[in-house]
Structure formats: C-alpha cells, structure tokens
C-alpha positions as YAML, in Angstrom:
chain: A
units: angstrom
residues:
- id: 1
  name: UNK
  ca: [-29.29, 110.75, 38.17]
- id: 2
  name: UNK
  ca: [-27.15, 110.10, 35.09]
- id: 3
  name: UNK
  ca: [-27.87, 107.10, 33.02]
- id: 4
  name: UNK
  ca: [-25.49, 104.89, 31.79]
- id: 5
  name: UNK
  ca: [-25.28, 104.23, 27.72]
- id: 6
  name: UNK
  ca: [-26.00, 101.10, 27.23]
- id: 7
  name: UNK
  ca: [-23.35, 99.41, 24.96]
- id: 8
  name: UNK
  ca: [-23.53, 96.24, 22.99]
- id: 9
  name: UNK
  ca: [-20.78, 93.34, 23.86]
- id: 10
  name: UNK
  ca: [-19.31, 91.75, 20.83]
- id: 11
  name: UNK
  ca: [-17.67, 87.80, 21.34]
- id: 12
  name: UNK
  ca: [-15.09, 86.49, 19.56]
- id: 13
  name: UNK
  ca: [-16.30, 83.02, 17.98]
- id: 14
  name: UNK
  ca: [-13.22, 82.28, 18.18]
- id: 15
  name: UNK
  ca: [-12.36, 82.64, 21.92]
- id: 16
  name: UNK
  ca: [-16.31, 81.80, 23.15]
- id: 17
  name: UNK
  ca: [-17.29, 78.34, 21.20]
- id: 18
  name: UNK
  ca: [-21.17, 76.98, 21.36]
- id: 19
  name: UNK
  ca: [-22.05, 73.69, 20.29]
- id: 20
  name: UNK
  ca: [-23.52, 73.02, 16.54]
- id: 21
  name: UNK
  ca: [-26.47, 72.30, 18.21]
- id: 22
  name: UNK
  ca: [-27.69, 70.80, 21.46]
- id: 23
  name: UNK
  ca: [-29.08, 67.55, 21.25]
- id: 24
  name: UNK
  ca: [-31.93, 66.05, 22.69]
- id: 25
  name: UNK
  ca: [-32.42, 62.40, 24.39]
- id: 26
  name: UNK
  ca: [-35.71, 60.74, 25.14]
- id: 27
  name: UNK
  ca: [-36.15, 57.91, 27.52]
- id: 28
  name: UNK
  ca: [-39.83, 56.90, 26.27]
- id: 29
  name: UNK
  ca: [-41.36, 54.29, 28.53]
- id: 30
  name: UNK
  ca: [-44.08, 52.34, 28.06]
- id: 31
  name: UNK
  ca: [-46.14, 48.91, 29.82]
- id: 32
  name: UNK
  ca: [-46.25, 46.36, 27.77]
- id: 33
  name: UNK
  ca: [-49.07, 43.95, 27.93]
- id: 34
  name: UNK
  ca: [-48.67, 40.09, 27.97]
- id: 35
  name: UNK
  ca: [-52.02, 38.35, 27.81]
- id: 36
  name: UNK
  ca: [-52.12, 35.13, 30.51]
- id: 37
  name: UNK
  ca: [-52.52, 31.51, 29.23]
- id: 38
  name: UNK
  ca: [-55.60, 31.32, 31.85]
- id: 39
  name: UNK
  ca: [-59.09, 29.87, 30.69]
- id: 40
  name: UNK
  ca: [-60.52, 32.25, 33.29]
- id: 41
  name: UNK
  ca: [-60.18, 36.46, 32.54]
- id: 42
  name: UNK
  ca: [-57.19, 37.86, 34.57]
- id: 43
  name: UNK
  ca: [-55.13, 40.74, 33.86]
- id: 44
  name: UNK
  ca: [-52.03, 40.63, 31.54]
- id: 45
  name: UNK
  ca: [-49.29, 40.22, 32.35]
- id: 46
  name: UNK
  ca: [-46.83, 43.71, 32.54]
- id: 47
  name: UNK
  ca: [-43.56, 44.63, 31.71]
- id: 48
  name: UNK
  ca: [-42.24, 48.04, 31.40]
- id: 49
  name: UNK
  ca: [-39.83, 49.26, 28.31]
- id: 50
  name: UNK
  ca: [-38.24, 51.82, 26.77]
- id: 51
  name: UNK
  ca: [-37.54, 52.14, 23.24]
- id: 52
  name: UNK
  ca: [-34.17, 52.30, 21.94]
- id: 53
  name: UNK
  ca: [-32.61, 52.80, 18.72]
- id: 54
  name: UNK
  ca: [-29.98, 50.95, 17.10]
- id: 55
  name: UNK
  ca: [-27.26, 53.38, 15.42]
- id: 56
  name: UNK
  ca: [-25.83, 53.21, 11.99]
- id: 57
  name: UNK
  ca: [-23.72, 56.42, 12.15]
- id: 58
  name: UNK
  ca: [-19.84, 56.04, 12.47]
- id: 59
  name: UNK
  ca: [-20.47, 57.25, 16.15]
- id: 60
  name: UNK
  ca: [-21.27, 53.68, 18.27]
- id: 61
  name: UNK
  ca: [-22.71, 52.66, 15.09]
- id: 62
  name: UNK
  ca: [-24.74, 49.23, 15.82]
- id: 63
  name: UNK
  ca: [-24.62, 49.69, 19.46]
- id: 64
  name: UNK
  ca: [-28.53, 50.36, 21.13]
- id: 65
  name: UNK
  ca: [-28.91, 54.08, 22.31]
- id: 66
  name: UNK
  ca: [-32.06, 56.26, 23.41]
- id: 67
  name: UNK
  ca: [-33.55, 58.20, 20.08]
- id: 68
  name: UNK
  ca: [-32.69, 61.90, 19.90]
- id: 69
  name: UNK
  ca: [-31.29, 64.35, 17.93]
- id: 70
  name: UNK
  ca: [-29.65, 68.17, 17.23]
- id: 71
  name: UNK
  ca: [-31.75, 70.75, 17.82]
- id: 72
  name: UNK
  ca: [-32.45, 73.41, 15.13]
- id: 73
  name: UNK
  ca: [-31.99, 77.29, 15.54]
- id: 74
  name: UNK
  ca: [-35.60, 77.82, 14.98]
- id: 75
  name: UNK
  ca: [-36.75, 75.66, 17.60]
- id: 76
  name: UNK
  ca: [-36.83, 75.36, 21.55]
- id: 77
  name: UNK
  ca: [-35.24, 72.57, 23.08]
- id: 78
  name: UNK
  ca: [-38.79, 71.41, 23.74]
- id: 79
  name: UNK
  ca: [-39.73, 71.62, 20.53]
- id: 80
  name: UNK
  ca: [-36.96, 69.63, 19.03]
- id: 81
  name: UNK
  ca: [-37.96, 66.64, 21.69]
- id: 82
  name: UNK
  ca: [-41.69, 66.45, 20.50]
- id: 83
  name: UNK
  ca: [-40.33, 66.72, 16.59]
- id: 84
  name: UNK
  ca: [-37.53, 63.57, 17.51]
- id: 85
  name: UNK
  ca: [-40.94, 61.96, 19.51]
- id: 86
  name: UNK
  ca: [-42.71, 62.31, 16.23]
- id: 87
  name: UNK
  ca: [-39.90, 61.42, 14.07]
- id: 88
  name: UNK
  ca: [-38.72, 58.09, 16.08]
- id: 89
  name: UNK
  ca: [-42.37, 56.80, 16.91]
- id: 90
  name: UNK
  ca: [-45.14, 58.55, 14.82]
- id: 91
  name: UNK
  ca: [-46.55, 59.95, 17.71]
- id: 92
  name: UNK
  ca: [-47.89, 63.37, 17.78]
- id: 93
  name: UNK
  ca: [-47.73, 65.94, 21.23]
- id: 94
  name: UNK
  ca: [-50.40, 64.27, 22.88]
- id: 95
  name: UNK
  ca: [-48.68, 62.62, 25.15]
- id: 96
  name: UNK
  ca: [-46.51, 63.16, 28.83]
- id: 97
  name: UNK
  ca: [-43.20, 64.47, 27.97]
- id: 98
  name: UNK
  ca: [-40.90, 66.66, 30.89]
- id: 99
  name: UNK
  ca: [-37.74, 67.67, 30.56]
- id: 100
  name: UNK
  ca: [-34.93, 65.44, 33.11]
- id: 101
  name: UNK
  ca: [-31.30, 67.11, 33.39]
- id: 102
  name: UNK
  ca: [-28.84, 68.33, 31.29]
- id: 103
  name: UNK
  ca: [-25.71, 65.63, 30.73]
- id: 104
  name: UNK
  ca: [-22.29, 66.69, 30.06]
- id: 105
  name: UNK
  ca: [-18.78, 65.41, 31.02]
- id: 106
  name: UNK
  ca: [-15.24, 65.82, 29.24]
- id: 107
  name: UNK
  ca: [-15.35, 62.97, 26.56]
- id: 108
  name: UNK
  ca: [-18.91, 62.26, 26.85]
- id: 109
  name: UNK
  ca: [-19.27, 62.03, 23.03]
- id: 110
  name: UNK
  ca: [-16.40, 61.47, 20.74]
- id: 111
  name: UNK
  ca: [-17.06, 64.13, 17.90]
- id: 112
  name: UNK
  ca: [-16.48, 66.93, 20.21]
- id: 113
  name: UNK
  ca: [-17.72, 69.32, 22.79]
- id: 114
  name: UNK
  ca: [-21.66, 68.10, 22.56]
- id: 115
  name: UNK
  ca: [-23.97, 68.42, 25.81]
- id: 116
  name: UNK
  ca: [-27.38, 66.60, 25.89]
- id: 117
  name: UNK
  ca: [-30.63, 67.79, 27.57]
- id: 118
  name: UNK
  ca: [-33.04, 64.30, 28.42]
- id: 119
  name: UNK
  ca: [-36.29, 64.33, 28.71]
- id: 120
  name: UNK
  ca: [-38.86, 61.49, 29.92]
- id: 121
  name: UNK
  ca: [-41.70, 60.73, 28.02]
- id: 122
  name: UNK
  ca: [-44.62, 58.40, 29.24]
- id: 123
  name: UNK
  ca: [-46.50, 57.07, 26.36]
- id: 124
  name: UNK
  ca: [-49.37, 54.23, 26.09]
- id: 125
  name: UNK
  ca: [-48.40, 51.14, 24.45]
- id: 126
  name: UNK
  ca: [-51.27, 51.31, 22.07]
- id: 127
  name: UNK
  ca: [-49.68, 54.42, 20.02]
- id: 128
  name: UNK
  ca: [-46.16, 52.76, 19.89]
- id: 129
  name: UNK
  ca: [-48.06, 50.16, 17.35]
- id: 130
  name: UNK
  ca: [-46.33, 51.78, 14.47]
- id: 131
  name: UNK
  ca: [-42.58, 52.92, 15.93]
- id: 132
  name: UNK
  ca: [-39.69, 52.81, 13.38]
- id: 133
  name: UNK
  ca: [-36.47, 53.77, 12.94]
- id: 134
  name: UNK
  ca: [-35.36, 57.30, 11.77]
- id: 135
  name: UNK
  ca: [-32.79, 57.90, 8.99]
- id: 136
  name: UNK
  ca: [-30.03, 58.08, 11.31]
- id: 137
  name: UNK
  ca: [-31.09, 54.40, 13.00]
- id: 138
  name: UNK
  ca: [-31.46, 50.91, 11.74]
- id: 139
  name: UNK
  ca: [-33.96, 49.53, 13.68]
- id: 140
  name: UNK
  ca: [-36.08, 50.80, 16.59]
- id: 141
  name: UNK
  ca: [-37.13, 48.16, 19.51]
- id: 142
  name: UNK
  ca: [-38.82, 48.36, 22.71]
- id: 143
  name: UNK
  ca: [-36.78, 46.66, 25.58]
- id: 144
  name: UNK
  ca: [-38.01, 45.44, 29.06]
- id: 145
  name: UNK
  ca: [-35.98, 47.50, 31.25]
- id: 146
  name: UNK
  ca: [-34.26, 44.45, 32.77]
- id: 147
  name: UNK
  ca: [-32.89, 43.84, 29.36]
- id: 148
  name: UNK
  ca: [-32.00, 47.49, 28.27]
- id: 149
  name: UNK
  ca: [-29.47, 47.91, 31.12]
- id: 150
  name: UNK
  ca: [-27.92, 44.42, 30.34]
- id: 151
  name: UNK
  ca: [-26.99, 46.17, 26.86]
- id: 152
  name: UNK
  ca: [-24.13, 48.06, 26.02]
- id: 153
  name: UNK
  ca: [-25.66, 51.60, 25.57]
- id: 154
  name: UNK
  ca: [-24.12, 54.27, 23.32]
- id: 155
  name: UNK
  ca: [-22.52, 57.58, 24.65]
- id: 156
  name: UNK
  ca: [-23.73, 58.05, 28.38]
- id: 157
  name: UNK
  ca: [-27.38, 56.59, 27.91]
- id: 158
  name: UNK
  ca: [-27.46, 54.12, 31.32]
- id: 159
  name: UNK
  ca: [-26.98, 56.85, 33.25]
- id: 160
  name: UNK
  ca: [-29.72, 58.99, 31.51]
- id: 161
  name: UNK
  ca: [-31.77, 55.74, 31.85]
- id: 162
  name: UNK
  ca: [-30.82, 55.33, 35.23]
- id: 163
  name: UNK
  ca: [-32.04, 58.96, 36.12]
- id: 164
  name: UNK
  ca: [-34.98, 58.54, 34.71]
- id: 165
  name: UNK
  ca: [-36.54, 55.67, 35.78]
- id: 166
  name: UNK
  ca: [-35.56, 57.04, 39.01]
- id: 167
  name: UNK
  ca: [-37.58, 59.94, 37.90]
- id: 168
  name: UNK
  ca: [-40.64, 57.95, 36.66]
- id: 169
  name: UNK
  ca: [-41.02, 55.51, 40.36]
- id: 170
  name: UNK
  ca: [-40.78, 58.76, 42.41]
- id: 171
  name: UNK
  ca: [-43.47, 60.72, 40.10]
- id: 172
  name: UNK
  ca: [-45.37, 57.67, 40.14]
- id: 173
  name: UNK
  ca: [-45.80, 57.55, 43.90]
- id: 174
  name: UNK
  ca: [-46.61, 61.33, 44.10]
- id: 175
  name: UNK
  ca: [-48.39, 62.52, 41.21]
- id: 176
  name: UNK
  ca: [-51.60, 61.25, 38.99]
- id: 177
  name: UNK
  ca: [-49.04, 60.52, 36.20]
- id: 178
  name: UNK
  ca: [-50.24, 56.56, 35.83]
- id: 179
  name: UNK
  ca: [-52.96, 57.80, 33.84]
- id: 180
  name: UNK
  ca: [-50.46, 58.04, 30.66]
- id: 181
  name: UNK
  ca: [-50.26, 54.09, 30.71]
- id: 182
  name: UNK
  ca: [-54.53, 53.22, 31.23]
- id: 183
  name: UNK
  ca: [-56.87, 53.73, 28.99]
- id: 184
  name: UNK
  ca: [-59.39, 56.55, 30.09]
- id: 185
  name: UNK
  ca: [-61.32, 54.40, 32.05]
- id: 186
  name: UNK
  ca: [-60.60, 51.58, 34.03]
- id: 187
  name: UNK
  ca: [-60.35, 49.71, 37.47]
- id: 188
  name: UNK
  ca: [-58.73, 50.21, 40.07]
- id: 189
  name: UNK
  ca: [-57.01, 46.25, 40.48]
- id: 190
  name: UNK
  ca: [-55.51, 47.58, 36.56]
- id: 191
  name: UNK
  ca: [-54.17, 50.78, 38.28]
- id: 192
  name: UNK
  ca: [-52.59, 49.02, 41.22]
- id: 193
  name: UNK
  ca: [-50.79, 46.68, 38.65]
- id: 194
  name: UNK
  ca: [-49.32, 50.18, 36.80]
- id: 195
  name: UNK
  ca: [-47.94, 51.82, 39.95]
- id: 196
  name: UNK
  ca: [-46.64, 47.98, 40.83]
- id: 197
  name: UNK
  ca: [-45.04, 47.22, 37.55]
- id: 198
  name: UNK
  ca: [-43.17, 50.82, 37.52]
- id: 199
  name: UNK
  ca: [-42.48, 50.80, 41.39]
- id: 200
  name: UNK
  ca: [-41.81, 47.20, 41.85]
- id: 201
  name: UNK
  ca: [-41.04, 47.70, 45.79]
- id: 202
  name: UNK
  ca: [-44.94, 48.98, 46.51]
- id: 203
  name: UNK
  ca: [-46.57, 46.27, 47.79]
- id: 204
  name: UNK
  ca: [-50.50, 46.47, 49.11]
- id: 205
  name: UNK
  ca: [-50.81, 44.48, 51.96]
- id: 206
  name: UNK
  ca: [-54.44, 45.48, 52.48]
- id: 207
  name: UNK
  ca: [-56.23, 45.38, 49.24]
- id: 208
  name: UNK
  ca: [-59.68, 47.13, 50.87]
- id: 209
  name: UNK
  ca: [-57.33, 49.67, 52.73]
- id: 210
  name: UNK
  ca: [-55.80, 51.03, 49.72]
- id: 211
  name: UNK
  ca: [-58.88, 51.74, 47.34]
- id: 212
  name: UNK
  ca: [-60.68, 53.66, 50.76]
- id: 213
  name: UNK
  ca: [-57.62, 55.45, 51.37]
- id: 214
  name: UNK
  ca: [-57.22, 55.61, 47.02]
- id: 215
  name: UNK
  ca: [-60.73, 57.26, 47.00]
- id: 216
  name: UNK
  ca: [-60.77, 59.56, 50.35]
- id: 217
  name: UNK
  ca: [-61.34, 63.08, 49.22]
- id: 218
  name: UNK
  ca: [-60.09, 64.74, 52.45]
- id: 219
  name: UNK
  ca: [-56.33, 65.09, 51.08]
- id: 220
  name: UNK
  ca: [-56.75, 64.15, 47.42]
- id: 221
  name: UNK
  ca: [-59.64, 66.45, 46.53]
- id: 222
  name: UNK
  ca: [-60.72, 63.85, 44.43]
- id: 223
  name: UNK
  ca: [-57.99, 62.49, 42.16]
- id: 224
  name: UNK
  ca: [-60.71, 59.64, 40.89]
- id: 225
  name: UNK
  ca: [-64.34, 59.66, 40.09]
- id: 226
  name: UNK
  ca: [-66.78, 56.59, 39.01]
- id: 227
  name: UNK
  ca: [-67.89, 56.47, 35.84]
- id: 228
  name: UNK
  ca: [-71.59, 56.68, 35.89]
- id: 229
  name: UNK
  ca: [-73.89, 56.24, 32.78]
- id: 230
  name: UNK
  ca: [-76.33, 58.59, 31.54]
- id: 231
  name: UNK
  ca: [-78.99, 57.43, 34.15]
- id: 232
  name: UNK
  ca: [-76.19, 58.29, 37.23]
- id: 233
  name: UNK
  ca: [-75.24, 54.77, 37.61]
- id: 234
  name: UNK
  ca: [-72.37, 53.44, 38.31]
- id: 235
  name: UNK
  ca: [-70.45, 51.68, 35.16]
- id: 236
  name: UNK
  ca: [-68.77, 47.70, 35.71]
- id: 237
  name: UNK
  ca: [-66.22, 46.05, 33.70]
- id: 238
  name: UNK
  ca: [-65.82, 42.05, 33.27]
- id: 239
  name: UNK
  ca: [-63.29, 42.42, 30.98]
- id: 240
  name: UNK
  ca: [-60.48, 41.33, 33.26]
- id: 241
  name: UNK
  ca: [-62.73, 39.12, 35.41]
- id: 242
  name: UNK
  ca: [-65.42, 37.20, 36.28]
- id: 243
  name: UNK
  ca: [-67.22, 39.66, 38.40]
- id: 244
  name: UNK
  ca: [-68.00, 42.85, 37.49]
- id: 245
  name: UNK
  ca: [-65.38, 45.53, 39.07]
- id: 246
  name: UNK
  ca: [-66.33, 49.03, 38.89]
- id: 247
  name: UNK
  ca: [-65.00, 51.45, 36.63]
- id: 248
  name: UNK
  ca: [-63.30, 54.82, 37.20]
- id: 249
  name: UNK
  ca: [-61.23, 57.92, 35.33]
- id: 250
  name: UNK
  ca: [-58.49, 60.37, 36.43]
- id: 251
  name: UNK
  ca: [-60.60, 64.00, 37.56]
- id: 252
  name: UNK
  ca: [-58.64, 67.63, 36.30]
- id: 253
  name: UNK
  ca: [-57.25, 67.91, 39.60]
- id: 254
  name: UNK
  ca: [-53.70, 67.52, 39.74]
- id: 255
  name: UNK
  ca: [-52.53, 66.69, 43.30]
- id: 256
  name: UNK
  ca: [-49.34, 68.62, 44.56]
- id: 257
  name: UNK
  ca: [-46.99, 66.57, 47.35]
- id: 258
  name: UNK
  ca: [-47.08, 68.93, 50.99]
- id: 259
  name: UNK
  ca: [-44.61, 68.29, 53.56]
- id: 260
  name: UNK
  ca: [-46.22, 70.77, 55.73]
...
C-alpha cells in the first residue's frame, strides 16, 4: 500500500476573502417585575424584555439594535458572546446563554460582506440592575417585547428577535429552562406565571391538575423537589400571599423531550 504525501494547500487572499471578524448578537431576555397596587400580597405583575442598545456608530447610528460585537482571533465565537454579555450588562458567565443560527443575506449590513452568529441568553432581572451602554452605544434599555418589535431595529435584528423568542416559548414548554428567571426557591403559582408570561397561549384550566401532573415523577424523574428545613419539614412562603404556599427548587436532572 503506497501512501500518499500529504501536501499543504496555499489560498490566495485575494481570490478566497473571510470576514474581519464574525460578529456576535445577543437577544438577552429577561421578566420584569411590576409590583400590584393591591392592599392584599399578590404576585407582580410580569412583562418580558430584551435589552437593546441604541447605536452611535455611522452604521444605523441612533436606531435600537441587539448588543454584540466582532469577534477576536484569540477567541471562540462563544467566548466573544459571554465577553459582549459582560461588556453590555456587567454580568459575568453565570448565566443561560446558547447559541441560535447563523444570519446572513446579500446586503444584510452595509459595510460589507459581515455574517452574524445570535445567541439567546436568559438572564434574571435582578443582575440587569446595573446594565449600561458599551463604547460603541449610547444608551442601553430594556424593552417589553411588545414595544421592541414596534421599533425600527438596526441591520436584520427583528428577525433574530423573532427567532428567538420563538426559540425561548418552545424551550420553555420542553425543558427546565424557567429556572433562569426565579430565584432558587420558590412556588409553584410564581412558576406558572414565568412559563405564562413567556408562552402567553398556555393557559391552566385546572390549577390542581397541573401541579400533580407538575410533580409526578413517573416521566419527569423529578424535575422539582420541596424545600424542607433542617428538621425534614416542608418550607412555606407568605410572601406573595396570605396563606402560606409551599416552597420548591429545580433538582440536577435535566429532562430530555421523547417522541417515542
């Protein structure tokens, strides 16, 4: 068997072009909580947003856009979207982050050939206290999603959006990932109100119903647990109303969708 000599291939720059770059785009979401004028305790009222940053380049300069930036050779793509995440919002990698599609069409950004790879992130409104705007921005806002896609959004950012809210109501109906907008322990009438404020179109008809089936083991190998104090018992909150509700955290197990 004779082997064949390897032989390195040598590009013209000229004739193959790359990018100087490839940018990243984050559509950060968050639930935004609106306390009730009520003299009795009730949940907040929710709203979720997604930050955007207004421009001050010559590129759609004071138009809205989703925060992102170029890539640097000595990072990966995935990389450069937690350094933008820290850079926009102050917010370290602690937090649900996935990467959505890449985006490219003819035209798609004026200065030249220039792909974008989005990613989602998921972030709880508590560590978005102390967002600003990078050097490249003037000002950095979170928008209820209603009013985002009533603004005129730089480059090709409502369809990004689009896709990834999209994204966010399917995941949301199929995975544990409501646990990036609750604090680590909570009730289950504040978790319905997260998968309702994303997924608008899930409506509980039977309230009882939907915490046994929420808290079955036989398919969900226990998604949720009770929170239990150091005697075993079982932990209320009246926080959010006048009777004490129970209390109860996300378990390690991650549930996977079957179809068979």
């Amino acid at each position: 068997m004779h082997r064949l000599q390897a032989k390195r291939i040598r590009f013209r720059t000229k004739k193959h072009r790359s990018p100087d770059g490839l940018p990243t785009d984050i559509c950060l979401f968050t639930i935004l909580s609106v306390p009730r004028p009520t003299k009795t305790r009730s949940l907040p009222h929710k709203q979720l947003a997604v930050l955007l940053i207004e421009r001050k380049s010559d590129t759609y300069g004071q138009q809205w856009a989703l925060p992102g930036g170029f890539s640097k050779e000595s990072e990966t793509l995935d990389e450069c979207a937690y350094r933008e995440l820290k850079e926009e919002t102050n917010i370290d990698r602690n937090v649900h982050i996935e990467q959505l599609k890449t985006y490219y069409k003819p035209g798609r950004d004026p200065r030249g050939w220039i792909p974008s790879v989005a990613y989602v992130s998921l972030v709880h409104e508590d560590l978005l206290k102390h967002a600003w705007a990078a050097d490249d921005a003037s000002d950095a806002r979170l928008f209820p999603i209603e009013e985002a896609f009533a603004l005129d959004l730089a480059f090709d950012h409502r369809e990004i959006l689009t896709d990834a809210l999209q994204r966010v109501r399917e995941k949301m109906l199929q995975t544990n990932i409501a646990k990036a907008f609750l604090p680590d322990e909570f009730t289950l009438s504040e978790l319905l109100q997260v998968i309702e404020t994303v997924v608008p179109s899930f409506k509980v008809s039977d309230r009882g119903n939907f915490e046994r089936r929420l808290l079955a083991t036989t398919r969900r190998q226990g998604i949720l647990e009770a929170v239990v104090d150091a005697d075993g018992k079982p932990v209320y909150s009246t926080e959010y109303s006048n009777s004490p509700a129970k209390l109860y955290r996300f378990t390690d197990y991650t549930p996977t969708a079957m179809i068979y």
